[in-house]
Amino acid sequence: MTPGMAGVPRAAVDRARRLLGEAEHVVVLTGAGVSAESGVPTFRGPGGLWKEHRAEDLATPNAFARDPRLVWEWYGWRRRVVRQCVPNAAHVALAAAASDRDGFRIVTQNVDGLHAAAASSPEAQALELHGSLFRTRCTRCGERRDDRADVDASSVERLPRCRSCGALARPDVVWFGESLDPDVLGEAVELASDAGVCLVVGTSALVHPAAGLADLTRRAGGDVIEINVADTPLTGSATLALRGPAAAIVPEILAPAALE
Ligand code: OAD
């Protein structure tokens, strides 16, 4: 087998390119792995723990009700880490494809804003299923606000507060046990159901409903292409699984044909 540029067999790269080229609609589902090479820690891989806490234990309404200071301290740390990160070659290639091609849409579980940072046009904006690290939402009046500031989590009194009503603000992200915004989820379901190809990049595919989107494409007769450094529950049913880092493989399978 001839390896391609990313070390993936050439035949698999060519097949992915052909499937992506032939599909009228492509939906891309990304997870933390697409940002790994930008320096954003994934949730479940090495470095996924923060001070011994698992994401599942902190990213919950109960954890916030019990100890808002601890949860904000974690989000403040994540903001600081992510603010220093820039989009990598995978974000850039995906944004270019979404700008250049009708019917190419990005849906992300990530709250790091790196797809948005790579986007040069409104079409390239990702649908953010789980919200954003850089937005707060009031726990009383629900007002949302963009907020990239450092978080002072030294005491509950100093935590971010709503500028309208003064109540405690929370990160505007979807936590375990909470529902996704129905409009956002509805749009993602529609995109996945209509797609000829669902390209799944860097997700452990363990968190639903996001993980179920690829199955919608498959059950409607479309193909699933997975890019990941490891196997996931989706691997067995995928048309094609390309093993390796997203920043190397994504640009290779999306490069314009003229560059071959
Ligand atoms: P995970 O941390 O669960 O999974 C990251 C995936 O990326 C794993 O399958 C890795 O093998 C893969 N990976 C790591 N480095 C990679 C690389 N360089 N290139 C390609 N793949 C790579 O993250 P998610 O699947 O995004 O939810 O997690 C899903 C949700 O669970 C998150 O949105 C978050 C989390 O808890 C909430 O906070 C609600």
CSV table of C-alpha atoms and ligand atoms in Angstrom, one decimal:
chain,number,residue,atom,x,y,z
A,1,MET,CA,0.0,0.0,0.0
A,2,THR,CA,1.3,3.4,-0.9
A,3,PRO,CA,1.1,5.8,2.0
A,4,GLY,CA,-0.3,9.3,1.4
A,5,MET,CA,1.2,12.5,2.8
A,6,ALA,CA,-0.4,11.9,6.2
A,7,GLY,CA,0.8,8.3,6.4
A,8,VAL,CA,-2.7,7.0,5.5
A,9,PRO,CA,-2.9,4.5,2.7
A,10,ARG,CA,-3.2,6.4,-0.6
A,11,ALA,CA,-6.2,4.3,-1.7
A,12,ALA,CA,-8.1,5.3,1.4
A,13,VAL,CA,-7.3,9.0,0.9
A,14,ASP,CA,-8.4,8.8,-2.7
A,15,ARG,CA,-11.6,7.0,-1.8
A,16,ALA,CA,-12.4,9.7,0.8
A,17,ARG,CA,-11.7,12.4,-1.7
A,18,ARG,CA,-13.9,10.7,-4.2
A,19,LEU,CA,-16.8,10.3,-1.8
A,20,LEU,CA,-16.5,13.9,-0.6
A,21,GLY,CA,-16.3,15.2,-4.2
A,22,GLU,CA,-19.4,13.3,-5.3
A,23,ALA,CA,-21.6,14.2,-2.4
A,24,GLU,CA,-24.0,17.1,-3.0
A,25,HIS,CA,-24.3,17.7,0.8
A,26,VAL,CA,-21.5,17.1,3.3
A,27,VAL,CA,-21.8,17.5,7.0
A,28,VAL,CA,-18.7,17.5,9.2
A,29,LEU,CA,-19.1,16.6,12.9
A,30,THR,CA,-16.1,17.6,15.0
A,31,GLY,CA,-15.0,16.9,18.6
A,32,ALA,CA,-12.1,17.9,20.8
A,33,GLY,CA,-9.6,15.9,18.7
A,34,VAL,CA,-9.9,18.5,15.9
A,35,SER,CA,-8.4,21.1,18.3
A,36,ALA,CA,-5.8,18.8,19.9
A,37,GLU,CA,-3.1,20.0,17.6
A,38,SER,CA,-3.9,23.6,18.5
A,39,GLY,CA,-3.1,22.7,22.1
A,40,VAL,CA,-6.6,22.4,23.5
A,41,PRO,CA,-6.7,19.4,25.8
A,42,THR,CA,-9.3,16.7,24.9
A,43,PHE,CA,-11.7,15.5,27.6
A,44,ARG,CA,-11.1,11.8,27.6
A,45,GLY,CA,-7.5,11.4,26.4
A,46,PRO,CA,-4.2,12.0,28.1
A,47,GLY,CA,-4.4,15.3,30.0
A,48,GLY,CA,-8.2,15.1,30.0
A,49,LEU,CA,-8.3,15.5,33.8
A,50,TRP,CA,-8.2,18.9,35.5
A,51,LYS,CA,-7.0,18.7,39.1
A,52,GLU,CA,-8.2,15.1,39.2
A,53,HIS,CA,-11.7,16.0,38.1
A,54,ARG,CA,-13.4,14.4,35.1
A,55,ALA,CA,-15.4,16.6,32.7
A,56,GLU,CA,-18.5,14.5,33.5
A,57,ASP,CA,-18.2,15.5,37.2
A,58,LEU,CA,-17.8,19.2,36.6
A,59,ALA,CA,-19.9,19.9,33.5
A,60,THR,CA,-23.2,19.3,35.2
A,61,PRO,CA,-26.0,21.6,36.7
A,62,ASN,CA,-25.6,19.7,40.0
A,63,ALA,CA,-21.9,20.5,40.2
A,64,PHE,CA,-22.6,24.1,39.5
A,65,ALA,CA,-25.4,24.2,42.1
A,66,ARG,CA,-23.1,22.5,44.7
A,67,ASP,CA,-19.9,24.4,44.0
A,68,PRO,CA,-20.1,27.3,41.4
A,69,ARG,CA,-16.7,28.5,42.4
A,70,LEU,CA,-15.0,25.2,41.5
A,71,VAL,CA,-16.9,24.9,38.2
A,72,TRP,CA,-16.0,28.6,37.3
A,73,GLU,CA,-12.4,28.0,38.2
A,74,TRP,CA,-12.3,25.1,35.7
A,75,TYR,CA,-14.0,27.2,33.0
A,76,GLY,CA,-11.6,30.1,33.8
A,77,TRP,CA,-8.6,27.7,33.3
A,78,ARG,CA,-10.1,26.5,30.0
A,79,ARG,CA,-10.7,30.0,28.8
A,80,ARG,CA,-7.0,30.9,29.6
A,81,VAL,CA,-5.8,27.8,27.7
A,82,VAL,CA,-8.0,28.2,24.7
A,83,ARG,CA,-7.3,32.0,24.4
A,84,GLN,CA,-3.7,31.1,23.6
A,85,CYS,CA,-4.6,28.6,20.9
A,86,VAL,CA,-5.0,29.3,17.2
A,87,PRO,CA,-6.8,27.2,14.6
A,88,ASN,CA,-4.8,24.4,13.0
A,89,ALA,CA,-4.6,23.1,9.5
A,90,ALA,CA,-7.8,21.0,10.0
A,91,HIS,CA,-9.9,24.0,11.0
A,92,VAL,CA,-8.5,26.1,8.2
A,93,ALA,CA,-9.2,23.4,5.5
A,94,LEU,CA,-12.7,22.8,6.8
A,95,ALA,CA,-13.4,26.5,6.8
A,96,ALA,CA,-12.1,26.9,3.3
A,97,ALA,CA,-14.3,24.0,2.1
A,98,ALA,CA,-17.4,25.4,3.8
A,99,SER,CA,-16.8,28.8,2.1
A,100,ASP,CA,-16.1,27.4,-1.3
A,101,ARG,CA,-18.7,24.7,-1.6
A,102,ASP,CA,-22.5,25.0,-1.3
A,103,GLY,CA,-23.9,22.2,0.9
A,104,PHE,CA,-20.7,21.8,3.0
A,105,ARG,CA,-21.5,22.5,6.7
A,106,ILE,CA,-19.6,22.1,10.0
A,107,VAL,CA,-21.3,21.0,13.2
A,108,THR,CA,-19.1,21.0,16.3
A,109,GLN,CA,-19.3,19.8,19.9
A,110,ASN,CA,-16.4,22.1,20.7
A,111,VAL,CA,-16.9,25.2,22.8
A,112,ASP,CA,-13.4,26.6,22.0
A,113,GLY,CA,-14.5,28.9,19.1
A,114,LEU,CA,-11.6,27.7,16.8
A,115,HIS,CA,-13.9,26.9,13.9
A,116,ALA,CA,-15.2,30.5,14.1
A,117,ALA,CA,-11.7,31.8,14.4
A,118,ALA,CA,-10.8,30.0,11.1
A,119,ALA,CA,-13.9,31.1,9.3
A,120,SER,CA,-13.6,33.9,6.7
A,121,SER,CA,-17.3,33.9,5.7
A,122,PRO,CA,-20.7,33.3,7.3
A,123,GLU,CA,-21.0,30.0,5.5
A,124,ALA,CA,-17.9,28.7,7.2
A,125,GLN,CA,-19.3,29.3,10.7
A,126,ALA,CA,-19.8,26.0,12.6
A,127,LEU,CA,-23.1,25.1,14.2
A,128,GLU,CA,-22.1,25.0,17.9
A,129,LEU,CA,-24.0,22.1,19.5
A,130,HIS,CA,-22.6,22.6,23.0
A,131,GLY,CA,-22.4,26.4,23.2
A,132,SER,CA,-19.3,28.5,23.8
A,133,LEU,CA,-16.6,29.0,26.5
A,134,PHE,CA,-16.6,32.7,25.6
A,135,ARG,CA,-20.3,33.4,26.5
A,136,THR,CA,-22.1,33.6,29.8
A,137,ARG,CA,-25.8,33.1,30.5
A,138,CYS,CA,-27.6,34.5,33.5
A,139,THR,CA,-29.0,31.8,35.9
A,140,ARG,CA,-32.0,34.1,36.6
A,141,CYS,CA,-33.0,36.1,33.5
A,142,GLY,CA,-31.2,34.0,30.9
A,143,GLU,CA,-29.4,37.0,29.3
A,144,ARG,CA,-26.4,35.9,27.2
A,145,ARG,CA,-23.3,37.9,26.8
A,146,ASP,CA,-20.0,37.4,25.0
A,147,ASP,CA,-17.2,37.3,27.6
A,148,ARG,CA,-13.6,36.4,27.0
A,149,ALA,CA,-12.3,37.9,30.2
A,150,ASP,CA,-10.3,36.2,32.9
A,151,VAL,CA,-12.5,34.6,35.6
A,152,ASP,CA,-11.8,35.6,39.2
A,153,ALA,CA,-12.8,32.4,41.0
A,154,SER,CA,-11.2,33.3,44.3
A,155,SER,CA,-14.7,33.5,46.0
A,156,VAL,CA,-18.3,33.0,45.0
A,157,GLU,CA,-18.9,36.8,45.4
A,158,ARG,CA,-16.3,37.5,42.7
A,159,LEU,CA,-17.7,35.1,40.1
A,160,PRO,CA,-19.2,36.6,36.8
A,161,ARG,CA,-22.6,38.2,37.3
A,162,CYS,CA,-25.4,39.2,35.0
A,163,ARG,CA,-25.0,42.9,34.0
A,164,SER,CA,-28.8,43.3,33.7
A,165,CYS,CA,-30.1,41.7,36.9
A,166,GLY,CA,-27.0,41.0,39.0
A,167,ALA,CA,-27.7,37.3,39.5
A,168,LEU,CA,-24.9,34.7,39.1
A,169,ALA,CA,-23.9,34.0,35.5
A,170,ARG,CA,-22.9,30.6,34.2
A,171,PRO,CA,-20.9,29.5,31.2
A,172,ASP,CA,-23.2,29.3,28.2
A,173,VAL,CA,-22.4,25.7,27.5
A,174,VAL,CA,-24.6,22.6,27.5
A,175,TRP,CA,-23.9,20.4,30.5
A,176,PHE,CA,-24.5,16.7,31.0
A,177,GLY,CA,-28.1,16.2,31.9
A,178,GLU,CA,-29.2,19.3,29.9
A,179,SER,CA,-30.9,19.5,26.6
A,180,LEU,CA,-29.3,21.0,23.5
A,181,ASP,CA,-31.0,24.1,22.1
A,182,PRO,CA,-33.8,22.5,20.0
A,183,ASP,CA,-33.3,24.8,17.0
A,184,VAL,CA,-29.6,24.1,16.9
A,185,LEU,CA,-30.2,20.3,17.3
A,186,GLY,CA,-33.0,20.4,14.7
A,187,GLU,CA,-30.7,22.0,12.2
A,188,ALA,CA,-27.9,19.5,12.8
A,189,VAL,CA,-30.4,16.6,12.5
A,190,GLU,CA,-31.6,18.0,9.1
A,191,LEU,CA,-28.0,18.5,7.9
A,192,ALA,CA,-27.0,14.9,8.9
A,193,SER,CA,-30.1,13.4,7.4
A,194,ASP,CA,-29.6,15.1,4.1
A,195,ALA,CA,-25.9,14.5,3.8
A,196,GLY,CA,-24.3,12.2,1.3
A,197,VAL,CA,-21.2,12.1,3.5
A,198,CYS,CA,-20.8,12.7,7.2
A,199,LEU,CA,-17.2,13.4,8.0
A,200,VAL,CA,-16.6,12.7,11.7
A,201,VAL,CA,-13.4,14.3,13.0
A,202,GLY,CA,-11.8,13.8,16.4
A,203,THR,CA,-14.7,12.8,18.6
A,204,SER,CA,-14.9,9.8,20.9
A,205,ALA,CA,-18.5,9.5,19.8
A,206,LEU,CA,-19.6,8.8,23.3
A,207,VAL,CA,-21.8,11.8,24.0
A,208,HIS,CA,-25.3,11.9,22.6
A,209,PRO,CA,-27.2,13.2,20.8
A,210,ALA,CA,-24.1,14.5,18.8
A,211,ALA,CA,-22.7,11.0,18.4
A,212,GLY,CA,-26.0,9.8,16.8
A,213,LEU,CA,-25.7,12.3,13.9
A,214,ALA,CA,-23.5,10.1,11.8
A,215,ASP,CA,-26.0,7.3,12.1
A,216,LEU,CA,-28.7,9.5,10.6
A,217,THR,CA,-26.5,10.0,7.5
A,218,ARG,CA,-25.8,6.3,7.3
A,219,ARG,CA,-29.4,5.2,7.8
A,220,ALA,CA,-30.4,7.6,5.0
A,221,GLY,CA,-28.0,5.9,2.7
A,222,GLY,CA,-25.0,8.2,3.0
A,223,ASP,CA,-21.4,7.4,3.9
A,224,VAL,CA,-19.6,8.0,7.1
A,225,ILE,CA,-15.9,8.9,7.0
A,226,GLU,CA,-14.1,8.9,10.3
A,227,ILE,CA,-10.8,10.7,11.1
A,228,ASN,CA,-9.4,9.9,14.5
A,229,VAL,CA,-6.1,8.7,16.1
A,230,ALA,CA,-8.0,5.8,17.7
A,231,ASP,CA,-11.1,3.6,17.2
A,232,THR,CA,-14.5,4.8,18.4
A,233,PRO,CA,-17.9,3.2,18.6
A,234,LEU,CA,-18.5,4.6,15.1
A,235,THR,CA,-15.5,2.9,13.5
A,236,GLY,CA,-17.2,-0.4,12.8
A,237,SER,CA,-20.1,1.1,10.9
A,238,ALA,CA,-18.1,3.8,9.0
A,239,THR,CA,-17.6,3.4,5.3
A,240,LEU,CA,-14.0,4.5,5.8
A,241,ALA,CA,-11.9,5.1,8.9
A,242,LEU,CA,-8.7,7.1,8.5
A,243,ARG,CA,-6.3,6.7,11.4
A,244,GLY,CA,-4.1,9.7,12.2
A,245,PRO,CA,-4.0,13.3,13.4
A,246,ALA,CA,-6.8,15.6,12.0
A,247,ALA,CA,-4.4,18.4,11.1
A,248,ALA,CA,-2.6,16.2,8.7
A,249,ILE,CA,-5.4,14.2,7.2
A,250,VAL,CA,-8.2,16.7,6.9
A,251,PRO,CA,-6.3,19.1,4.6
A,252,GLU,CA,-5.2,16.1,2.5
A,253,ILE,CA,-8.7,14.8,1.8
A,254,LEU,CA,-10.1,18.3,1.2
A,255,ALA,CA,-7.2,19.7,-0.9
A,256,PRO,CA,-8.5,21.0,-4.3
A,257,ALA,CA,-7.9,18.5,-7.1
A,258,ALA,CA,-5.8,21.0,-9.0
A,259,LEU,CA,-3.1,20.6,-6.4
A,260,GLU,CA,-2.6,16.9,-6.9
B,1,OAD,P1,-13.2,13.4,23.7
B,1,OAD,O1,-12.1,14.0,24.6
B,1,OAD,O2,-14.2,12.5,24.3
B,1,OAD,O3,-12.6,12.7,22.5
B,1,OAD,C1,-11.6,13.2,21.7
B,1,OAD,C2,-11.4,12.3,20.5
B,1,OAD,O4,-10.4,12.9,19.7
B,1,OAD,C3,-10.9,10.9,20.9
B,1,OAD,O5,-11.6,9.9,20.2
B,1,OAD,C4,-9.4,10.9,20.4
B,1,OAD,O6,-9.0,9.6,20.0
B,1,OAD,C5,-9.4,11.9,19.3
B,1,OAD,N1,-8.2,12.6,19.0
B,1,OAD,C6,-7.3,13.0,19.9
B,1,OAD,N2,-6.3,13.7,19.2
B,1,OAD,C7,-6.6,13.7,17.9
B,1,OAD,C8,-6.0,14.3,16.8
B,1,OAD,N3,-4.9,15.0,16.8
B,1,OAD,N4,-6.6,14.1,15.6
B,1,OAD,C9,-7.8,13.3,15.5
B,1,OAD,N5,-8.4,12.8,16.6
B,1,OAD,C10,-7.8,13.0,17.8
B,1,OAD,O7,-13.9,14.7,23.1
B,1,OAD,P2,-15.4,14.8,22.4
B,1,OAD,O8,-15.7,13.6,21.6
B,1,OAD,O9,-15.4,16.1,21.7
B,1,OAD,O10,-19.2,17.9,26.2
B,1,OAD,O11,-16.3,14.9,23.7
B,1,OAD,C11,-17.7,15.1,23.5
B,1,OAD,C12,-18.2,15.9,24.5
B,1,OAD,O12,-17.9,15.4,25.8
B,1,OAD,C13,-17.7,17.3,24.6
B,1,OAD,O13,-18.3,18.3,23.8
B,1,OAD,C14,-17.8,17.7,26.0
B,1,OAD,C15,-17.3,16.5,26.6
B,1,OAD,O14,-17.5,16.3,27.9
B,1,OAD,C16,-19.7,18.8,27.2
B,1,OAD,O15,-18.9,19.4,27.8
B,1,OAD,C17,-21.1,18.8,27.4
